[in-house]
Coordinates of C-alpha atoms in Angstrom, one line a residue:
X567 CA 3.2 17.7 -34.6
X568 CA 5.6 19.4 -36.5
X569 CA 6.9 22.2 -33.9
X570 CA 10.4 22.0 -32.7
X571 CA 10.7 24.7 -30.2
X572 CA 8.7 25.9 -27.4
X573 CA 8.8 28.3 -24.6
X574 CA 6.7 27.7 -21.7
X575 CA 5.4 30.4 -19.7
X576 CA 6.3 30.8 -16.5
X577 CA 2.5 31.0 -15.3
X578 CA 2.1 27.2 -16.4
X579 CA 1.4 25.3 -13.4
X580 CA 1.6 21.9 -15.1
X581 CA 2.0 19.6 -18.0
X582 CA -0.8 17.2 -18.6
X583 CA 0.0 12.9 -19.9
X584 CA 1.3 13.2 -23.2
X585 CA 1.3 16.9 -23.9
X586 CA 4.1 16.6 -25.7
X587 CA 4.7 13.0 -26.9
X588 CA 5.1 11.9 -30.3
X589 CA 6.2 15.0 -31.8
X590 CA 8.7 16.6 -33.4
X591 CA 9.9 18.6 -30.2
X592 CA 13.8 19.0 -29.6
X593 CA 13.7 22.2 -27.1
X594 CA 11.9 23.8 -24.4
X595 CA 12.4 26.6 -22.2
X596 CA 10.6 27.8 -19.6
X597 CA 9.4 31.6 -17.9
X598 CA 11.6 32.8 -15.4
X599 CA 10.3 32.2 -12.0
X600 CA 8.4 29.5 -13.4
X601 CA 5.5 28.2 -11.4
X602 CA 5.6 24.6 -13.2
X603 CA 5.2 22.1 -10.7
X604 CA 4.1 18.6 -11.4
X605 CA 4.7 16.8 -15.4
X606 CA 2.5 13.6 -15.8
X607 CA 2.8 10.5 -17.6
X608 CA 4.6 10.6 -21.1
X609 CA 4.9 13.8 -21.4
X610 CA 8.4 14.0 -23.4
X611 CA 8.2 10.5 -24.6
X612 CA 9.1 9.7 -28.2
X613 CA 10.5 13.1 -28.8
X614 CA 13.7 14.5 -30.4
X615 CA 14.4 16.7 -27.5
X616 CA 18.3 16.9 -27.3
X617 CA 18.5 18.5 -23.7
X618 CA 16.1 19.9 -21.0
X619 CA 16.6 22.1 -17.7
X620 CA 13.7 22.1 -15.4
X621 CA 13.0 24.5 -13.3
X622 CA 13.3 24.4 -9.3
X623 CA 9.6 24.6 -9.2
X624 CA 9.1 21.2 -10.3
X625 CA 8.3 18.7 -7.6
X626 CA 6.7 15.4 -9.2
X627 CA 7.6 13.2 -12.6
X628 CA 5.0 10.6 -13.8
X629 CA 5.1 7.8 -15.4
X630 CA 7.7 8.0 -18.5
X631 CA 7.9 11.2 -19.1
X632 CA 11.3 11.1 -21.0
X633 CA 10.6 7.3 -22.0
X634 CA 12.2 6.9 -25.9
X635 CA 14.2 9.6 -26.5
X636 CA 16.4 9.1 -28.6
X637 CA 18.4 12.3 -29.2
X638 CA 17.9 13.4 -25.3
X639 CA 21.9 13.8 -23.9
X640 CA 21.2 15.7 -20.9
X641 CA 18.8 16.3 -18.1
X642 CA 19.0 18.6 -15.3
X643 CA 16.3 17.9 -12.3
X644 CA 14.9 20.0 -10.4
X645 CA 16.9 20.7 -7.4
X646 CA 13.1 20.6 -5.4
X647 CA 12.0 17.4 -7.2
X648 CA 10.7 14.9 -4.5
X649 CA 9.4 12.1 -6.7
X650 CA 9.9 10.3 -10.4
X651 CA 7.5 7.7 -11.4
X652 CA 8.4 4.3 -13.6
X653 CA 10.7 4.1 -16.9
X654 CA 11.1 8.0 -16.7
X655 CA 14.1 7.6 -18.7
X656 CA 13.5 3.9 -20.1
X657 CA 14.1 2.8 -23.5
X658 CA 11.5 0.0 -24.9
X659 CA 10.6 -2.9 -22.8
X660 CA 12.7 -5.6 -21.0
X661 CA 14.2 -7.8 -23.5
X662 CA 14.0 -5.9 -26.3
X663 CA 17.3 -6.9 -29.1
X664 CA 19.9 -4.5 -28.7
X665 CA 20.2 -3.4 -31.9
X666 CA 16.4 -1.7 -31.8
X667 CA 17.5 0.1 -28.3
X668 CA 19.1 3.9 -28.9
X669 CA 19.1 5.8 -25.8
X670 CA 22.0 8.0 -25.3
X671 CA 21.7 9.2 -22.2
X672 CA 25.5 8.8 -20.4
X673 CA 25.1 10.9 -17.1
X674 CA 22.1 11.9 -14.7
X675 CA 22.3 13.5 -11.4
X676 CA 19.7 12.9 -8.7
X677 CA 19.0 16.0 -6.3
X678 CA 18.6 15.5 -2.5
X679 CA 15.6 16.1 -2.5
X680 CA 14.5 12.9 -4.5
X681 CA 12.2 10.9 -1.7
X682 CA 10.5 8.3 -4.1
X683 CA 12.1 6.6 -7.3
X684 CA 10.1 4.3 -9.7
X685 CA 10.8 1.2 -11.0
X686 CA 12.8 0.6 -14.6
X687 CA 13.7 4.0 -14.4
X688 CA 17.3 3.9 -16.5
X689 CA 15.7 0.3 -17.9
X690 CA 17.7 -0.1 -21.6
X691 CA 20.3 3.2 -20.7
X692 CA 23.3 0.9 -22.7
X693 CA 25.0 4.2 -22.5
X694 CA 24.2 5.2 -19.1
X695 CA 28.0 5.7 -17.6
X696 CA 27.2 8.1 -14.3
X697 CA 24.3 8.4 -12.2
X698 CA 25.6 10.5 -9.6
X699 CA 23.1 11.1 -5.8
X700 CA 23.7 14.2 -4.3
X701 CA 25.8 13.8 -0.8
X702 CA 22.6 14.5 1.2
X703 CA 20.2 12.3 -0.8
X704 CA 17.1 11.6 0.6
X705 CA 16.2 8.6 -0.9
X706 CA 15.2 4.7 1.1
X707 CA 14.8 2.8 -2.0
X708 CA 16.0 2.0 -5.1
X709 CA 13.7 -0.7 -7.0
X710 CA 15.1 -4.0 -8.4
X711 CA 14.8 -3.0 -11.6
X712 CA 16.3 0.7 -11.1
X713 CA 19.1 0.2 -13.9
X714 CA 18.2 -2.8 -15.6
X715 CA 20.1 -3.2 -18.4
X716 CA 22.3 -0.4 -17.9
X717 CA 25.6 -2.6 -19.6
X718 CA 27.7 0.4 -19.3
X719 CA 27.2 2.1 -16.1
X720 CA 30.8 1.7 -14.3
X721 CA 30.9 3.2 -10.9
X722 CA 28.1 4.3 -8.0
X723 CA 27.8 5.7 -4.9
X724 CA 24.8 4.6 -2.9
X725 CA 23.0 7.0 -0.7
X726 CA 23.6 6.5 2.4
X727 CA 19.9 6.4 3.3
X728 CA 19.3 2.9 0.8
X729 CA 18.1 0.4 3.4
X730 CA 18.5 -2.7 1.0
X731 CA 20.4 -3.4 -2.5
X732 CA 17.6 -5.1 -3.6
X733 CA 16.8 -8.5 -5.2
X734 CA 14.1 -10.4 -6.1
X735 CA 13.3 -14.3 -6.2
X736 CA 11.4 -16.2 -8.7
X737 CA 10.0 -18.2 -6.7
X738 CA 8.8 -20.7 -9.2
X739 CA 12.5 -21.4 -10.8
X740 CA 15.2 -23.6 -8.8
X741 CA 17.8 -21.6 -10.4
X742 CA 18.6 -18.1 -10.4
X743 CA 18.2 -17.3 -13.9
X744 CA 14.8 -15.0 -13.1
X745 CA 15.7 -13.6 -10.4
X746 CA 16.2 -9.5 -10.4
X747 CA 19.4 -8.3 -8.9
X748 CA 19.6 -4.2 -8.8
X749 CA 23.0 -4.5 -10.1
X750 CA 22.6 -7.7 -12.0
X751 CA 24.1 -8.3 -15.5
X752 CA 25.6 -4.6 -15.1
X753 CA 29.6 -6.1 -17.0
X754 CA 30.6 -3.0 -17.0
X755 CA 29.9 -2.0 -13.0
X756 CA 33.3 -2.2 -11.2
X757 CA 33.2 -0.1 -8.1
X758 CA 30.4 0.2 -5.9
X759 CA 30.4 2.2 -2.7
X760 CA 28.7 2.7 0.5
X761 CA 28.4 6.6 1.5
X762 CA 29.4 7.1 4.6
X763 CA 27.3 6.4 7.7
X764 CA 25.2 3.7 5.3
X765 CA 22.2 2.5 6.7
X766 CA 22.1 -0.4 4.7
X767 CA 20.8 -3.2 6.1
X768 CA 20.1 -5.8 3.5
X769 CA 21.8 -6.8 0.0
X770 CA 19.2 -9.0 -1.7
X771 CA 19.4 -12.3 -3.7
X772 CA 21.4 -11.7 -6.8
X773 CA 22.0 -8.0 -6.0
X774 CA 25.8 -7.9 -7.8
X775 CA 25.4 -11.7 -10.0
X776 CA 27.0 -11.7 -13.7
X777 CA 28.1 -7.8 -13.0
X778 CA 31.5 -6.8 -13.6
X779 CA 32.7 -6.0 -9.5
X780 CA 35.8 -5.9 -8.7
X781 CA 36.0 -4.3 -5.0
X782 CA 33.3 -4.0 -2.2
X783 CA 33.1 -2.7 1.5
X784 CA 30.1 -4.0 3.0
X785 CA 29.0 -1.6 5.5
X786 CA 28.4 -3.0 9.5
X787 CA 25.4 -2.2 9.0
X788 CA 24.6 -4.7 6.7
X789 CA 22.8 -8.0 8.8
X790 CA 21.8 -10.1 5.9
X791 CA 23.2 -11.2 2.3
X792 CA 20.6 -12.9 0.0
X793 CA 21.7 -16.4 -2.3
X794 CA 23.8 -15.7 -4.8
X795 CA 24.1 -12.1 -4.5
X796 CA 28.0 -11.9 -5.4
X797 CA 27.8 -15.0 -7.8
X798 CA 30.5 -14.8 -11.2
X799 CA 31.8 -11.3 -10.4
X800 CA 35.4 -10.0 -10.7
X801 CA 35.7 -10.1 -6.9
X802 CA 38.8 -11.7 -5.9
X803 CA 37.7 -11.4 -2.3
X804 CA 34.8 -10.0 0.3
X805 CA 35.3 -9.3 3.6
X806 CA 31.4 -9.8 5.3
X807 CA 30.9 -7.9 8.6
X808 CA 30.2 -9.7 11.6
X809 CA 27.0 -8.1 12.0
X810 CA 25.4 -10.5 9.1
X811 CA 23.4 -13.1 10.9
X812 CA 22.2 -14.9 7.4
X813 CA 23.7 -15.7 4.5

């Protein structure tokens, strides 16, 4: 469609798959005490919206709802959201050439009370710099494939509720070349911390491989380290708590 500009009102309870995909949209506002709670799948995707503030009403993302936007620069969540679905900000598909990828997203703050987080979410960011968790965060997982692709993301915090960096096998190759690190291939990812009191009890095969890290604490909680999980970083040295039992 050709319309540009809307303004929701505030008696709109929800947003249906694709209400607004594919179309020329680059704003939206919504009624004050706005009773939106839930957007489905795809809803902003393909759109020229430039920037969006939800409103606190807002509890659930589906499945790609700001998936290829191109023009979108900022988001701000709903500070009641619970749970995102897959590639709600992806660009494209895993593997795609660079030059065809044009998100330009660069920072995206998470509120605490984020519960469930889907996988690819910032998949093909390349100018994803920040994502920042709020300090009470309620989250227990972040995917393998969380920020795949995310080349320029530098720094992050992780929640200290995150149970595992995760990494995944392939259990059919002898070399790690398939595997799925959450931080793998990230050059640009320096600095990685633990928040503090980290219940982090796993970091997964390949977690950190081929990313740009330079300096690490690994919290005492942490019991096991997967194969290869700090393979051809910038780390000069690690120092691994004695409460890892496998390596």
């Amino acid at each position: 469609t050709g319309i540009e500009t809307i303004a929701l009102p505030a008696r709109t309870g929800s947003l249906g798959n694709n209400a607004f995909a594919d179309s020329a949209l680059k704003s939206i506002t919504f009624g004050a005490n706005s009773q939106l709670n839930s957007l489905g799948d795809s809803v902003f995707s393909n759109t020229q919206l430039v920037s969006i503030i939800l409103p606190n009403s807002v509890r659930s993302l589906g499945n790609s709802v700001f998936s290829n936007c191109s023009a979108l620069v900022s988001v701000t969540l709903s500070e009641g959201l619970t749970e995102i679905g897959d590639k709600t900000f992806a660009y494209g598909s895993a593997g795609d050439d660079m030059e065809n990828i044009r998100s330009v997203l660069e920072t995206v703050n998470l509120p605490a009370s984020l519960k469930t987080i889907g996988d690819q979410t910032f998949l093909n960011c390349i100018n994803l710099t920040h994502v920042n968790f709020a300090e009470d965060s309620q989250l227990e997982v972040l995917p393998a494939t969380t920020f795949y692709n995310c080349i320029n993301l530098v720094s992050l915090e992780i929640p200290a509720g995150i149970q595992e960096i995760a990494g995944k096998a392939d259990p059919d190759s002898p070399t790690s070349e398939f595997n799925i690190g959450l931080f793998q291939n990230l050059s640009s990812l320096a600095t990685v911390t633990f928040a503090e009191g980290s219940e982090c009890l796993k970091i997964g095969v390949s977690a950190f491989e081929n990313s740009g890290l330079e300096s690490i604490t690994i919290p005492s909680s942490v019991v096991s380290i997967g194969k290869g999980a700090f393979a051809n970083t910038a780390l000069k040295e690690i120092s691994v708590p004695t409460t890892v039992s496998r390596m």
